[in-house]
XYZ file of C-alpha atoms in Angstrom:
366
model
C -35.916 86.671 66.456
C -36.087 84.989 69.496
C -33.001 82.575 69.810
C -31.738 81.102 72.284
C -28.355 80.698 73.154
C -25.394 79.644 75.807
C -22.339 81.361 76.463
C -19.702 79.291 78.433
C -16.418 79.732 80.187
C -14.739 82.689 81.770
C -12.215 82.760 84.715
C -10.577 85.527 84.279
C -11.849 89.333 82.646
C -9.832 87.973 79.647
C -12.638 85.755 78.933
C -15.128 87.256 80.414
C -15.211 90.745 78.937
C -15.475 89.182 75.628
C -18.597 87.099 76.336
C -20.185 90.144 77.532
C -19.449 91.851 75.218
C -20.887 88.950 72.579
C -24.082 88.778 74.864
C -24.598 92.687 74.545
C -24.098 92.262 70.972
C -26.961 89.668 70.533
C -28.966 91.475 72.926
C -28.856 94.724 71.241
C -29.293 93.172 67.638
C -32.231 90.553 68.598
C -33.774 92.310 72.328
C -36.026 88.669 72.332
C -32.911 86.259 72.362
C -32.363 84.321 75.690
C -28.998 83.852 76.888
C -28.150 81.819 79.625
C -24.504 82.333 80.944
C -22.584 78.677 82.490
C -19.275 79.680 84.076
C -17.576 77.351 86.701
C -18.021 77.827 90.671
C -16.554 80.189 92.417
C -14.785 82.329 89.608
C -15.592 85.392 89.159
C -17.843 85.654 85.979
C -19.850 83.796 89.110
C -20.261 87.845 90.280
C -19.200 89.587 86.939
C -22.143 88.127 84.670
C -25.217 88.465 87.128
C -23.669 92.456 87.535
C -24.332 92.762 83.745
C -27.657 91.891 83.747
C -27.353 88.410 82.819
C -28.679 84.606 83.859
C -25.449 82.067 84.674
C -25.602 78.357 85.692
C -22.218 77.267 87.770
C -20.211 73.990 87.460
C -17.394 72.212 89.439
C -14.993 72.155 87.196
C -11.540 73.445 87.755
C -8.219 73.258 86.252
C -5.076 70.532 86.156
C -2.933 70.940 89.091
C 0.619 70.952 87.285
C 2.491 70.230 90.031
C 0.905 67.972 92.183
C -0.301 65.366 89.998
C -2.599 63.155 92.557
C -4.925 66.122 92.529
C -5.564 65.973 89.035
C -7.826 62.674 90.306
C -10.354 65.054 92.064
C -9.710 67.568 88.408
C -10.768 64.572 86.560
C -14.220 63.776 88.967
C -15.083 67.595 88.677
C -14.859 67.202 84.840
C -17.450 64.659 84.976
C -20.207 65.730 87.478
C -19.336 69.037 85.496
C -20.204 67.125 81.989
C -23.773 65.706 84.015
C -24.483 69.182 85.297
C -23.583 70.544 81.890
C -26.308 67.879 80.536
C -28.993 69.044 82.665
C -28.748 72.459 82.320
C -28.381 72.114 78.184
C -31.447 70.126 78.254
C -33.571 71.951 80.444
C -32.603 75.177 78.115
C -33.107 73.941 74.654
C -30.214 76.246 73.557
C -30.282 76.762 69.313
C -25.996 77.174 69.542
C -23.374 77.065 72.270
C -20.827 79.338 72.475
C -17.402 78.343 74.320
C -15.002 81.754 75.034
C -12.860 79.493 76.799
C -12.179 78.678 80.546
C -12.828 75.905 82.818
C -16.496 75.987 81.977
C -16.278 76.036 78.353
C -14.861 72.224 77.770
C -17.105 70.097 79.473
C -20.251 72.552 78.211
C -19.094 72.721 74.315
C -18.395 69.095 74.520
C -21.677 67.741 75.857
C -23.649 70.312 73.411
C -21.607 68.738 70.821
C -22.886 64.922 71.684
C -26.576 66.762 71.948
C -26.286 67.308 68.329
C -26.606 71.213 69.551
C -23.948 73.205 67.228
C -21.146 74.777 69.011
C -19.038 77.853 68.000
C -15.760 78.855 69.786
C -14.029 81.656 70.293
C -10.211 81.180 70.688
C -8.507 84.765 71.989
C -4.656 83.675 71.776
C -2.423 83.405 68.669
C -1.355 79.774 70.383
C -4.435 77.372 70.610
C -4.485 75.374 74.235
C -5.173 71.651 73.963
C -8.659 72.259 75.005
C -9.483 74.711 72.180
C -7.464 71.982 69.983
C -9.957 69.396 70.808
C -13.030 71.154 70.564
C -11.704 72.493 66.935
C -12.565 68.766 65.491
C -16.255 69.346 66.893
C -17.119 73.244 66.569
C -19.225 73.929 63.782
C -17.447 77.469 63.479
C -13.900 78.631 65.152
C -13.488 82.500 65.937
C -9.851 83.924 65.951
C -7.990 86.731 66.432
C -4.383 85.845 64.637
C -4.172 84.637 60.778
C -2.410 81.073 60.551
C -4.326 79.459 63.091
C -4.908 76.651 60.581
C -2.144 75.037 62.100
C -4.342 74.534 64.598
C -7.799 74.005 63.651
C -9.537 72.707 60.181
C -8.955 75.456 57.890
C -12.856 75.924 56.386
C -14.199 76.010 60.097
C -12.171 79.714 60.652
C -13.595 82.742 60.968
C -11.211 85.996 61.620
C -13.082 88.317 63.887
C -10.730 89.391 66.504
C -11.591 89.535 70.586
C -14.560 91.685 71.388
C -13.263 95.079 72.964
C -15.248 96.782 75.601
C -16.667 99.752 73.449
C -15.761 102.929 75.524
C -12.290 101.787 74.425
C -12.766 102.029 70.690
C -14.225 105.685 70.671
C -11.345 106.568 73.428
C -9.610 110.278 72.282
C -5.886 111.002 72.460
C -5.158 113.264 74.929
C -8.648 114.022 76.042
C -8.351 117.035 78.167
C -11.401 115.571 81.138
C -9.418 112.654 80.737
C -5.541 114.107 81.961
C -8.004 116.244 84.814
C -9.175 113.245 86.033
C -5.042 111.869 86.836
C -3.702 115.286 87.272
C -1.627 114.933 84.886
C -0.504 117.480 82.097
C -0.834 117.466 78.542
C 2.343 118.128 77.166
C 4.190 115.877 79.325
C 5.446 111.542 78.158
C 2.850 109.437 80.022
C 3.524 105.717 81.069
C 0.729 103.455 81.499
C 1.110 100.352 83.807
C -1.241 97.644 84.007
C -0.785 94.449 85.436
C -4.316 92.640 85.523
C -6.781 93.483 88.029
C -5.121 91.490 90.737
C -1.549 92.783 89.846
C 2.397 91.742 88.274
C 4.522 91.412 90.588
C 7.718 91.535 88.791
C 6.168 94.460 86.685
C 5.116 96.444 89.952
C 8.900 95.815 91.252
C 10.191 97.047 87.641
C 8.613 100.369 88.164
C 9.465 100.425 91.825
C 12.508 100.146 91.663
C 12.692 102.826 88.743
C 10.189 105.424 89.969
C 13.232 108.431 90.645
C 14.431 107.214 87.205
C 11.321 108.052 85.624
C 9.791 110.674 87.236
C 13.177 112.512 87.557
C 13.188 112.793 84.039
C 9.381 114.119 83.660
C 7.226 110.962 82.910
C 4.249 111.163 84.093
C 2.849 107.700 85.428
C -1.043 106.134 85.610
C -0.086 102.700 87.851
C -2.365 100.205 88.346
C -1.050 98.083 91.333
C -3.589 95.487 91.267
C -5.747 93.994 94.234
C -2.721 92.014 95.321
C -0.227 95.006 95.738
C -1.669 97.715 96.207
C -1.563 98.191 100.134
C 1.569 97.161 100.226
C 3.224 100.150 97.560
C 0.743 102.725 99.383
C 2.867 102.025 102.285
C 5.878 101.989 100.593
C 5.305 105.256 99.239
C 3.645 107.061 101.737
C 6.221 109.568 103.310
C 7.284 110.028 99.435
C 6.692 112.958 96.546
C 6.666 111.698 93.250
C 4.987 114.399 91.300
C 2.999 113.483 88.352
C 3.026 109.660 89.491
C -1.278 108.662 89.913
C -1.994 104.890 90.987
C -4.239 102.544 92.474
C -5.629 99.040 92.466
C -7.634 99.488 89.578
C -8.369 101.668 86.718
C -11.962 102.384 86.434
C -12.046 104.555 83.338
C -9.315 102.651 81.112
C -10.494 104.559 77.853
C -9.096 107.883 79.912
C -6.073 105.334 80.930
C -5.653 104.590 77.049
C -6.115 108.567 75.803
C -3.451 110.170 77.687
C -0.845 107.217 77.738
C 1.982 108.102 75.049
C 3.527 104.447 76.251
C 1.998 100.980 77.806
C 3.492 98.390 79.863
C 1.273 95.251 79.878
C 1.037 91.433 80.677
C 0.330 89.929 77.050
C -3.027 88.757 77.793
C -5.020 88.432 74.750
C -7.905 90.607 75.661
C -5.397 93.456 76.318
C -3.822 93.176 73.068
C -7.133 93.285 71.104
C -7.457 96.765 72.934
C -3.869 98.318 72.314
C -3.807 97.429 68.287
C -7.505 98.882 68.179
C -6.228 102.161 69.967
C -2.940 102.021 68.096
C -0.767 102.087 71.479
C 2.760 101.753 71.212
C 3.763 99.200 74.215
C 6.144 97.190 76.087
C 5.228 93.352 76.880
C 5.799 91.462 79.616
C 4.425 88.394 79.569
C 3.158 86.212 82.588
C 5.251 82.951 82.798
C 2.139 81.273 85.152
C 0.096 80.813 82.113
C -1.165 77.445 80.629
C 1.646 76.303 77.744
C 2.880 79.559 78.085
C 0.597 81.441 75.452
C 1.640 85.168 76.689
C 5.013 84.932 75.386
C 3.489 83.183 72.321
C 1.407 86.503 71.790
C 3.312 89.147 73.086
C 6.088 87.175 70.209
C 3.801 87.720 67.400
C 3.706 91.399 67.790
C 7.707 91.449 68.777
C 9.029 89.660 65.429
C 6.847 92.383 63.391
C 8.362 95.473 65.201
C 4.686 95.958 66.964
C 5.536 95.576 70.465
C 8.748 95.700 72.342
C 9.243 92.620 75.136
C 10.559 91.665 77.904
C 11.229 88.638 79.829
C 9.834 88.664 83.248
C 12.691 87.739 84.977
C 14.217 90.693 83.291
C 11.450 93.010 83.979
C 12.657 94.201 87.924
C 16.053 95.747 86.064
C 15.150 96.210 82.453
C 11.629 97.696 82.906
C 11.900 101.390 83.884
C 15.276 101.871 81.757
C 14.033 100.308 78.658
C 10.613 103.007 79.062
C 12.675 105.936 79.592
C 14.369 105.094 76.289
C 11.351 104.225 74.515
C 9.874 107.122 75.514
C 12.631 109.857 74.643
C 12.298 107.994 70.771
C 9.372 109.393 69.190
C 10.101 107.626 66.278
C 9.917 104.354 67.043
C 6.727 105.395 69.587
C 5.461 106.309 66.171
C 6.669 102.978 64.572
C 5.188 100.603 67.017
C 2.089 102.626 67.282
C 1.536 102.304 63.292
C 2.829 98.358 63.651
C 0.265 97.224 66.177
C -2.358 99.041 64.294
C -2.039 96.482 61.605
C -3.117 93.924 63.863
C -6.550 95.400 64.803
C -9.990 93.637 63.713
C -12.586 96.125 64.187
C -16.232 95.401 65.529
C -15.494 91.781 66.449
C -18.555 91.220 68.554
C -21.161 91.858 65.341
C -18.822 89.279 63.561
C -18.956 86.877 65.570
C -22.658 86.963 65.887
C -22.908 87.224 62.206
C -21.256 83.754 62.570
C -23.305 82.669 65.505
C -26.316 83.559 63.009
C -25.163 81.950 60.128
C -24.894 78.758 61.927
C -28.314 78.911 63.338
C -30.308 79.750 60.622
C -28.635 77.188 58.749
């Protein structure tokens, strides 16, 4: 079937791992669909989508400045060349559905398709809706989410609960795959901590494990760090005339499903992309969520795994002391390891891309 359809938004790999991972889906289930990608200027689904193989359109929009509200005036003139742009390129296209995964890009895009008369299905990640998401809910012909009782959000028959797409090497990852502790040096018999902070890096999260890296390592954990882009010079300098043993890390993790199999314990932003991954792989984990979020929606998610005993967090401005005392505990309990690795697990939705196009297909053929 030859369909053709829009994916917008992105901004950060939160967003933009799931639309691939949507587009692959369509791709693989209907090889004559045409997708065109429309992200906004200068982000970096601007590099991330082309890499995959995929067409994108850019527009000027960016976000509200929170602090300096006269800026918001230039926000608010970007919104509507965006909305013009947005126009042009929907029109030129002919697109049968467009599908927001939220991001700059995604408002202005949904809501123009939406005044086209083109249907509109989006897809929101977080287990708090954003007042974007909130206003395109009253004009989406379908609403994809990941947490039950989002109907306090959006019109109950319009919900659909698929989950966020996870990147697939992730799903078939192996507990303590064998190439996978070769490729850290790291032994098999041995607690593992995993850090990750986002691709450009925590910094109170990187300070929490600095500051506890003799703790830790003293007592035989075995660390995988991922510094982020941000950091990462700055701790190789830091720990250059040092021997940790057993301590791997870098600015990014290239093979996170060999992150995921050896890693007895997480530490994590609250992100909702990296949730989807850790109650899919069952990973017992410590939150710390960003505060330098919009409406703070980290602590809102990393909260609905804490009250059910599926995640353990922590504030960030108590991460820098709590962090690396708080893991060695953790870590030292198998038992509740065990607990919060069977708690998370009953937040997983499995093979969310197919259900979301199952949704994306309904709508069309309808």
């Amino acid at each position: 079937m030859s369909y053709k359809i829009i994916i917008s938004g992105g901004g950060t790999g939160g967003h933009i791992f799931p639309a691939l991972s949507i587009a692959n889906e369509i791709r693989r289930r209907f090889p004559d669909a045409d997708i065109l990608f429309i992200g906004a200027e200068g982000r970096m689904e601007m590099e991330r989508v082309p890499a995959a193989g995929y067409n994108i359109a850019g527009l000027p929009v960016s976000g509200l400045n929170r602090t300096d509200k006269l800026k918001n005036i230039s926000v608010i003139l970007k919104f509507v060349k965006s909305l013009i742009m947005a126009r042009k390129y929907i029109r030129k296209f002919k697109p049968d559905i467009v599908i927001g995964v939220g991001g700059y890009a995604s408002a202005p895009t949904s809501w123009m398709a939406s005044l086209m008369k083109i249907p509109v299905l989006i897809q929101e990640q977080n287990s708090y809706a954003g007042v974007t998401n909130k206003m395109l809910g009253k004009i989406a012909a379908k609403i994809c989410v990941s947490y039950r009782g989002m109907e306090k959000f959006f019109p109950p028959e319009k919900i659909a609960l698929t989950g966020n797409p996870v990147r697939k090497d992730l799903e078939t990852a192996r507990e303590k795959d064998a190439e996978a502790l070769g490729y850290f040096g790291l032994e098999g018999d041995k607690p593992t901590l995993l850090i990750i902070g986002g691709s450009l890096g925590a910094r109170t999260i990187n300070k929490g494990v600095r500051r506890g890296l003799k703790l830790l390592t003293d007592a035989g954990v075995q660390i995988i760090w991922q510094t982020g882009r941000y950091y990462f010079e700055t701790i190789q300098e830091d720990l250059k005339d040092t021997d940790y043993g057993g301590l791997w890390f870098n600015d990014f993790i290239s093979r996170m499903d060999y992150a995921y199999s050896v890693a007895d314990l997480v530490v994590s932003r609250a992100g909702a992309g990296t949730i989807s991954e850790l109650c899919i792989l069952k990973k017992a984990v410590i939150l710390v969520p960003s505060p330098n979020v919009a409406e703070d929606h980290q602590m809102k998610n990393a909260r609905a795994l804490s009250d059910n005993d599926a995640a353990v967090l922590i504030p960030d401005v108590e991460a820098e002391e709590r962090l690396a005392p708080v893991a060695l505990e953790l870590l030292g309990d198998k038992k509740k390891i065990r607990s919060l690795s069977e708690n998370i697990a009953l937040f997983a939705q499995y093979d969310s891309a197919e259900r979301i196009v199952n949704e994306v297909v309904e709508i069309i053929e309808s």
